[in-house]
Tab-separated table of C-alpha atoms in Angstrom:
chain	number	residue	atom	x	y	z
A	21	MET	CA	-60.409	-36.664	56.439
A	22	ALA	CA	-60.491	-32.895	56.093
A	23	VAL	CA	-56.709	-32.841	56.033
A	24	ASN	CA	-56.632	-35.324	53.120
A	25	GLU	CA	-59.207	-33.323	51.169
A	26	GLU	CA	-57.236	-30.145	51.788
A	27	ALA	CA	-54.028	-31.848	50.621
A	28	THR	CA	-55.793	-33.124	47.511
A	29	ILE	CA	-57.149	-29.677	46.709
A	30	THR	CA	-53.702	-28.169	47.256
A	31	ALA	CA	-52.059	-30.761	44.982
A	32	THR	CA	-54.677	-30.189	42.288
A	33	THR	CA	-54.233	-26.433	42.550
A	34	THR	CA	-50.436	-26.831	42.340
A	35	LYS	CA	-50.713	-29.038	39.236
A	36	ALA	CA	-53.080	-26.563	37.616
A	37	SER	CA	-50.744	-23.701	38.454
A	38	THR	CA	-47.789	-25.646	37.054
A	39	LYS	CA	-49.661	-26.411	33.832
A	40	GLU	CA	-50.661	-22.763	33.542
A	41	ALA	CA	-47.073	-21.676	34.071
A	42	VAL	CA	-45.786	-24.145	31.464
A	43	ARG	CA	-48.486	-23.062	29.019
A	44	ALA	CA	-47.695	-19.382	29.628
A	45	ARG	CA	-43.990	-20.012	29.170
A	46	ARG	CA	-44.642	-21.905	25.945
A	47	VAL	CA	-46.831	-19.095	24.660
A	48	ALA	CA	-44.142	-16.563	25.565
A	49	ILE	CA	-41.475	-18.607	23.764
A	50	GLU	CA	-43.641	-18.987	20.667
A	51	ARG	CA	-44.441	-15.270	20.719
A	52	ARG	CA	-40.755	-14.415	21.046
A	53	ALA	CA	-39.855	-16.794	18.201
A	54	ARG	CA	-42.592	-15.224	16.056
A	55	LEU	CA	-41.304	-11.727	16.797
A	56	ILE	CA	-37.743	-12.792	15.961
A	57	GLN	CA	-38.966	-14.321	12.685
A	58	ILE	CA	-40.863	-11.143	11.809
A	59	GLY	CA	-37.782	-9.077	12.660
A	60	ARG	CA	-35.637	-11.242	10.369
A	61	ILE	CA	-38.110	-10.883	7.517
A	62	ILE	CA	-38.215	-7.097	7.969
A	63	ALA	CA	-34.396	-6.958	8.071
A	64	ILE	CA	-34.151	-9.070	4.891
A	65	ILE	CA	-36.680	-6.840	3.120
A	66	ILE	CA	-34.777	-3.703	4.134
A	67	ILE	CA	-31.443	-5.161	2.992
A	68	VAL	CA	-32.931	-6.288	-0.335
A	69	LEU	CA	-34.493	-2.860	-0.942
A	70	ILE	CA	-31.226	-1.089	-0.153
A	71	SER	CA	-29.302	-3.481	-2.408
A	72	LEU	CA	-31.719	-3.167	-5.319
A	73	ALA	CA	-32.216	0.599	-5.034
A	74	PRO	CA	-29.176	1.539	-7.209
A	75	LEU	CA	-30.145	-1.032	-9.838
A	76	TYR	CA	-33.750	0.218	-9.875
A	77	TRP	CA	-32.682	3.850	-10.171
A	78	THR	CA	-30.298	3.010	-13.020
A	79	PHE	CA	-33.042	1.110	-14.829
A	80	ILE	CA	-35.714	3.806	-14.594
A	81	THR	CA	-33.164	6.424	-15.673
A	82	SER	CA	-32.339	4.322	-18.726
A	83	ILE	CA	-35.977	4.316	-19.895
A	84	LYS	CA	-36.686	7.992	-19.207
A	85	SER	CA	-36.691	10.702	-21.822
A	86	PRO	CA	-33.732	13.147	-21.693
A	87	ALA	CA	-35.973	15.878	-20.257
A	88	GLU	CA	-37.316	13.659	-17.473
A	89	ALA	CA	-33.883	12.181	-16.712
A	90	THR	CA	-32.574	15.659	-15.883
A	91	ALA	CA	-35.757	16.954	-14.221
A	92	SER	CA	-35.574	18.418	-10.739
A	93	PRO	CA	-36.840	17.046	-8.455
A	94	PRO	CA	-36.288	13.575	-9.973
A	95	THR	CA	-39.240	11.242	-10.506
A	96	LEU	CA	-39.256	8.021	-8.536
A	97	PHE	CA	-41.608	6.388	-11.072
A	98	PRO	CA	-41.001	7.297	-14.726
A	99	HIS	CA	-43.744	9.222	-16.503
A	100	SER	CA	-42.362	8.284	-19.902
A	101	PHE	CA	-41.039	5.035	-21.352
A	102	THR	CA	-38.520	4.881	-24.171
A	103	LEU	CA	-35.864	2.475	-25.437
A	104	ASP	CA	-34.062	5.155	-27.434
A	105	ASN	CA	-31.186	5.208	-24.954
A	106	TYR	CA	-30.470	1.508	-25.531
A	107	ILE	CA	-30.732	1.892	-29.298
A	108	GLN	CA	-28.424	4.907	-29.321
A	109	ASP	CA	-25.826	3.073	-27.255
A	110	PHE	CA	-25.308	0.665	-30.157
A	111	THR	CA	-26.044	2.944	-33.121
A	112	SER	CA	-24.546	6.309	-32.204
A	113	SER	CA	-21.596	4.826	-30.290
A	114	PRO	CA	-19.835	2.141	-32.345
A	115	PHE	CA	-17.062	1.880	-29.756
A	116	PHE	CA	-19.517	0.508	-27.186
A	117	LEU	CA	-20.171	-2.743	-29.058
A	118	LEU	CA	-16.458	-3.221	-29.756
A	119	ASP	CA	-15.578	-2.637	-26.117
A	120	LEU	CA	-18.285	-5.079	-25.080
A	121	ARG	CA	-16.587	-7.681	-27.252
A	122	ASN	CA	-13.191	-6.796	-25.765
A	123	SER	CA	-14.473	-7.278	-22.214
A	124	PHE	CA	-15.885	-10.693	-23.090
A	125	ILE	CA	-12.653	-11.878	-24.724
A	126	ILE	CA	-10.447	-10.555	-21.910
A	127	SER	CA	-12.700	-12.027	-19.194
A	128	VAL	CA	-12.884	-15.471	-20.802
A	129	ILE	CA	-9.132	-15.734	-21.481
A	130	THR	CA	-8.242	-14.475	-18.001
A	131	THR	CA	-10.683	-16.877	-16.338
A	132	VAL	CA	-9.282	-19.869	-18.240
A	133	LEU	CA	-5.686	-18.931	-17.387
A	134	CYS	CA	-6.595	-18.296	-13.742
A	135	LEU	CA	-8.187	-21.735	-13.491
A	136	LEU	CA	-5.203	-23.402	-15.178
A	137	PHE	CA	-2.571	-21.779	-12.969
A	138	GLY	CA	-4.842	-21.727	-9.917
A	139	VAL	CA	-5.520	-25.468	-10.000
A	140	LEU	CA	-1.807	-26.304	-10.255
A	141	CYS	CA	-0.791	-23.861	-7.528
A	142	ALA	CA	-3.650	-24.830	-5.194
A	143	TYR	CA	-2.817	-28.523	-5.637
A	144	ALA	CA	0.818	-27.886	-4.747
A	145	LEU	CA	-0.145	-25.937	-1.631
A	146	ALA	CA	-2.713	-28.518	-0.537
A	147	ARG	CA	-0.907	-31.793	-1.299
A	148	ILE	CA	2.842	-31.203	-1.515
A	149	LYS	CA	4.789	-30.563	1.667
A	150	PHE	CA	7.699	-28.211	1.087
A	151	ARG	CA	9.602	-25.641	3.081
A	152	GLY	CA	8.034	-22.204	3.012
A	153	ARG	CA	4.537	-23.375	2.073
A	154	THR	CA	2.916	-21.200	4.749
A	155	LEU	CA	4.899	-18.203	3.524
A	156	VAL	CA	3.703	-18.825	-0.034
A	157	GLN	CA	0.079	-19.019	1.122
A	158	ALA	CA	0.412	-15.805	3.099
A	159	THR	CA	2.039	-14.064	0.128
A	160	VAL	CA	-0.738	-15.160	-2.212
A	161	LEU	CA	-3.438	-13.895	0.157
A	162	SER	CA	-1.611	-10.620	0.785
A	163	VAL	CA	-1.791	-9.768	-2.918
A	164	ASN	CA	-5.532	-9.130	-2.552
A	165	THR	CA	-4.858	-6.506	0.116
A	166	PHE	CA	-2.461	-4.593	-2.138
A	167	PRO	CA	-3.876	-1.414	-3.761
A	168	PHE	CA	-3.803	-2.288	-7.456
A	169	ILE	CA	-3.812	1.350	-8.483
A	170	ALA	CA	-0.258	1.508	-7.108
A	171	ILE	CA	1.020	-0.822	-9.857
A	172	VAL	CA	-0.690	0.983	-12.735
A	173	GLY	CA	2.222	3.432	-13.130
A	174	PRO	CA	4.971	0.768	-13.231
A	175	LEU	CA	2.889	-1.358	-15.606
A	176	PHE	CA	2.372	1.634	-17.909
A	177	VAL	CA	6.129	2.266	-18.017
A	178	LEU	CA	6.817	-1.444	-18.600
A	179	PHE	CA	4.188	-1.955	-21.294
A	180	THR	CA	5.164	1.210	-23.207
A	181	GLY	CA	8.897	0.508	-22.919
A	182	SER	CA	10.993	-2.333	-24.278
A	183	PHE	CA	8.253	-4.825	-23.372
A	184	TYR	CA	5.756	-3.028	-25.586
A	185	ILE	CA	2.264	-4.536	-25.362
A	186	TYR	CA	0.378	-1.332	-24.562
A	187	ASN	CA	-3.192	-1.163	-25.881
A	188	THR	CA	-3.405	-4.915	-26.474
A	189	TYR	CA	-5.336	-7.723	-24.836
A	190	ALA	CA	-2.136	-8.949	-23.170
A	191	ALA	CA	-1.671	-5.600	-21.408
A	192	LEU	CA	-5.019	-6.141	-19.640
A	193	ILE	CA	-4.949	-9.919	-19.225
A	194	ILE	CA	-1.657	-9.933	-17.308
A	195	PRO	CA	-2.734	-7.537	-14.504
A	196	ASP	CA	-6.226	-9.073	-14.450
A	197	ILE	CA	-4.627	-12.438	-13.716
A	198	VAL	CA	-2.816	-10.815	-10.798
A	199	LEU	CA	-6.200	-9.477	-9.678
A	200	SER	CA	-8.102	-12.783	-9.870
A	201	LEU	CA	-5.522	-15.525	-9.303
A	202	PRO	CA	-5.123	-15.145	-5.496
A	203	LEU	CA	-8.856	-15.666	-4.910
A	204	THR	CA	-8.843	-18.701	-7.207
A	205	ILE	CA	-5.862	-20.254	-5.415
A	206	TRP	CA	-7.297	-19.598	-1.955
A	207	LEU	CA	-10.691	-21.072	-2.839
A	208	LEU	CA	-9.355	-24.191	-4.574
A	209	THR	CA	-6.748	-24.886	-1.886
A	210	SER	CA	-9.479	-25.341	0.725
A	211	PHE	CA	-11.287	-27.796	-1.570
A	212	PHE	CA	-8.193	-29.857	-2.338
A	213	LYS	CA	-7.290	-30.078	1.359
A	214	ASP	CA	-10.734	-31.456	2.252
A	215	LEU	CA	-10.652	-34.132	-0.460
A	216	PRO	CA	-9.609	-37.576	0.904
A	217	LEU	CA	-6.066	-38.531	-0.082
A	218	ASP	CA	-7.156	-42.149	-0.673
A	219	LEU	CA	-8.905	-41.200	-3.921
A	220	GLU	CA	-5.736	-39.762	-5.382
A	221	GLU	CA	-3.659	-42.709	-4.206
A	222	ALA	CA	-6.134	-45.142	-5.796
A	223	ALA	CA	-5.814	-43.312	-9.119
A	224	ARG	CA	-2.026	-43.449	-8.938
A	225	ILE	CA	-2.129	-47.170	-8.156
A	226	ASP	CA	-4.224	-47.623	-11.307
A	227	GLY	CA	-1.411	-46.066	-13.337
A	228	ASP	CA	-2.187	-42.348	-13.307
A	229	SER	CA	0.615	-39.886	-12.733
A	230	ARG	CA	0.284	-37.167	-10.106
A	231	LEU	CA	-0.795	-34.702	-12.795
A	232	GLY	CA	-3.183	-37.247	-14.293
A	233	ALA	CA	-4.787	-37.902	-10.909
A	234	LEU	CA	-5.219	-34.160	-10.502
A	235	TRP	CA	-7.084	-33.689	-13.778
A	236	HIS	CA	-8.965	-36.994	-13.841
A	237	VAL	CA	-9.965	-37.341	-10.174
A	238	ILE	CA	-9.444	-34.235	-8.037
A	239	VAL	CA	-10.710	-31.545	-10.425
A	240	PRO	CA	-13.967	-33.388	-11.312
A	241	LEU	CA	-14.686	-34.106	-7.631
A	242	THR	CA	-14.147	-30.443	-6.728
A	243	ALA	CA	-16.244	-29.154	-9.641
A	244	PRO	CA	-18.404	-26.871	-7.425
A	245	GLY	CA	-15.317	-25.065	-6.162
A	246	VAL	CA	-13.803	-24.804	-9.636
A	247	PHE	CA	-17.076	-23.451	-10.982
A	248	ALA	CA	-17.400	-20.894	-8.181
A	249	ALA	CA	-13.808	-19.769	-8.730
A	250	ALA	CA	-14.471	-19.378	-12.462
A	251	ILE	CA	-17.598	-17.264	-11.945
A	252	LEU	CA	-15.980	-15.009	-9.339
A	253	SER	CA	-12.903	-14.569	-11.517
A	254	PHE	CA	-15.019	-13.706	-14.552
A	255	ILE	CA	-17.013	-11.116	-12.585
A	256	ALA	CA	-13.853	-9.514	-11.150
A	257	VAL	CA	-12.274	-9.140	-14.586
A	258	TRP	CA	-15.511	-7.976	-16.218
A	259	ASN	CA	-15.835	-5.188	-13.643
A	260	ASP	CA	-12.220	-4.022	-13.931
A	261	PHE	CA	-11.885	-0.310	-14.680
A	262	ILE	CA	-8.467	0.831	-13.451
A	263	PHE	CA	-6.330	-1.278	-15.769
A	264	GLY	CA	-8.624	-0.753	-18.743
A	265	LEU	CA	-8.545	3.007	-18.309
A	266	ASN	CA	-4.760	3.290	-18.081
A	267	LEU	CA	-3.446	0.437	-20.246
A	268	ALA	CA	-5.727	0.783	-23.289
A	269	THR	CA	-6.562	3.883	-25.310
A	270	ASP	CA	-9.088	2.821	-27.945
A	271	SER	CA	-11.539	0.092	-28.921
A	272	SER	CA	-8.816	-2.286	-30.086
A	273	ALA	CA	-8.495	-3.513	-26.480
A	274	GLN	CA	-10.481	-1.128	-24.281
A	275	PRO	CA	-13.030	-2.849	-21.951
A	276	VAL	CA	-16.681	-1.868	-21.742
A	277	THR	CA	-16.348	-0.404	-18.242
A	278	VAL	CA	-14.230	2.356	-19.773
A	279	ALA	CA	-16.675	2.753	-22.662
A	280	ILE	CA	-19.440	3.655	-20.206
A	281	SER	CA	-17.464	6.651	-18.979
A	282	LEU	CA	-17.117	7.925	-22.544
A	283	PHE	CA	-20.814	8.811	-22.664
A	284	ASN	CA	-19.934	11.861	-20.601
A	285	GLY	CA	-19.510	14.884	-22.864
A	286	GLN	CA	-17.251	17.855	-22.276
A	287	TYR	CA	-20.074	20.107	-21.117
A	288	SER	CA	-22.940	17.711	-20.449
A	289	VAL	CA	-23.751	14.187	-19.299
A	290	ASN	CA	-26.250	12.021	-21.154
A	291	TYR	CA	-27.691	10.283	-18.110
A	292	GLY	CA	-30.103	8.152	-20.125
A	293	GLN	CA	-27.439	6.593	-22.356
A	294	LEU	CA	-25.081	6.272	-19.413
A	295	ALA	CA	-27.704	4.368	-17.397
A	296	ALA	CA	-28.657	2.215	-20.393
A	297	ALA	CA	-25.018	1.262	-20.937
A	298	ALA	CA	-24.666	0.396	-17.249
A	299	MET	CA	-27.736	-1.859	-17.462
A	300	ILE	CA	-26.417	-3.581	-20.585
A	301	VAL	CA	-23.156	-4.345	-18.795
A	302	THR	CA	-24.731	-5.345	-15.471
A	303	VAL	CA	-27.721	-7.459	-16.507
A	304	PRO	CA	-25.667	-10.345	-18.048
A	305	LEU	CA	-23.777	-10.730	-14.772
A	306	VAL	CA	-27.007	-10.658	-12.767
A	307	ILE	CA	-28.544	-13.323	-15.027
A	308	LEU	CA	-25.369	-15.413	-14.807
A	309	VAL	CA	-25.366	-15.322	-11.003
A	310	LEU	CA	-29.108	-16.055	-10.770
A	311	ILE	CA	-28.809	-19.069	-13.074
A	312	PHE	CA	-25.794	-20.563	-11.318
A	313	GLN	CA	-26.404	-19.295	-7.784
A	314	ARG	CA	-26.752	-22.816	-6.375
A	315	ARG	CA	-23.406	-23.858	-7.783
A	316	ILE	CA	-21.771	-20.675	-6.535
A	317	VAL	CA	-23.161	-21.078	-3.018
A	318	SER	CA	-22.250	-24.763	-3.035
A	319	GLY	CA	-18.748	-23.917	-4.159
A	320	LEU	CA	-18.273	-21.255	-1.517
A	321	THR	CA	-19.664	-23.323	1.369
A	322	SER	CA	-18.544	-26.877	0.576
A	323	GLY	CA	-14.871	-26.068	0.913
A	324	ALA	CA	-15.453	-24.629	4.375
A	325	VAL	CA	-17.106	-27.781	5.754
A	326	LYS	CA	-15.015	-30.667	6.965
A	327	GLY	CA	-16.092	-34.271	6.596
């Protein structure tokens, strides 16, 4: 009888100890998960602050008075607020507005041409089997690793020689296509490869040609990828500085990225106008990305997922 009671007590104690151990382990796991979550939030906050710091500093410089913008030590929070720098960018510098227009025209035309050529090239690489296809893909991707400043000299000689298009939109659109087209082809190729071949075959059975099936079926179904490629191409061309600086000399074709550098005088730098011009050029891109961020993310991730 005593042995049974002792065994019962031992079993009860063991069960209680087991429950305690399980509860302690669960608490430890939850605590660890909470700490990991807090660490992730802190890391995200730090990354966001570091990323936004240049934009914040540019903005507060653009609304400071000239005296405060050049004060030492600099003020982290502006003591004055003025929009004179933005007004002067458009009134005292007529070239700025013209160069802003040039950047928009060049970016739009380049993006449209990149999508046109990119869709055709990506379709050929994804759907048509031919000898040397892997070599073509590798060559296209290797273009992005090439230092574009190395081709500025040859392009300058070419565009100012017999093939004279220097200081025109064409002189900037051609190298910008070289800059943006590889990314467009690479992104769209992954989308076209993941699209079921049956859809294209059904369109061709219904009487569409190969090109018709491409434009009527494949392109609409891969709209997220096409949209992402268009946005990324537009941003790359809008931010171009090297080609604009060396292949255009005045506001007839000069992009706005070059116009920003012209706010530097020979003996002084107008930091307020320079920062205001940078904000004017940057904010439209930020707004564009924020509005279409879901489409961009969808375009960048959908092509990487099979099924």
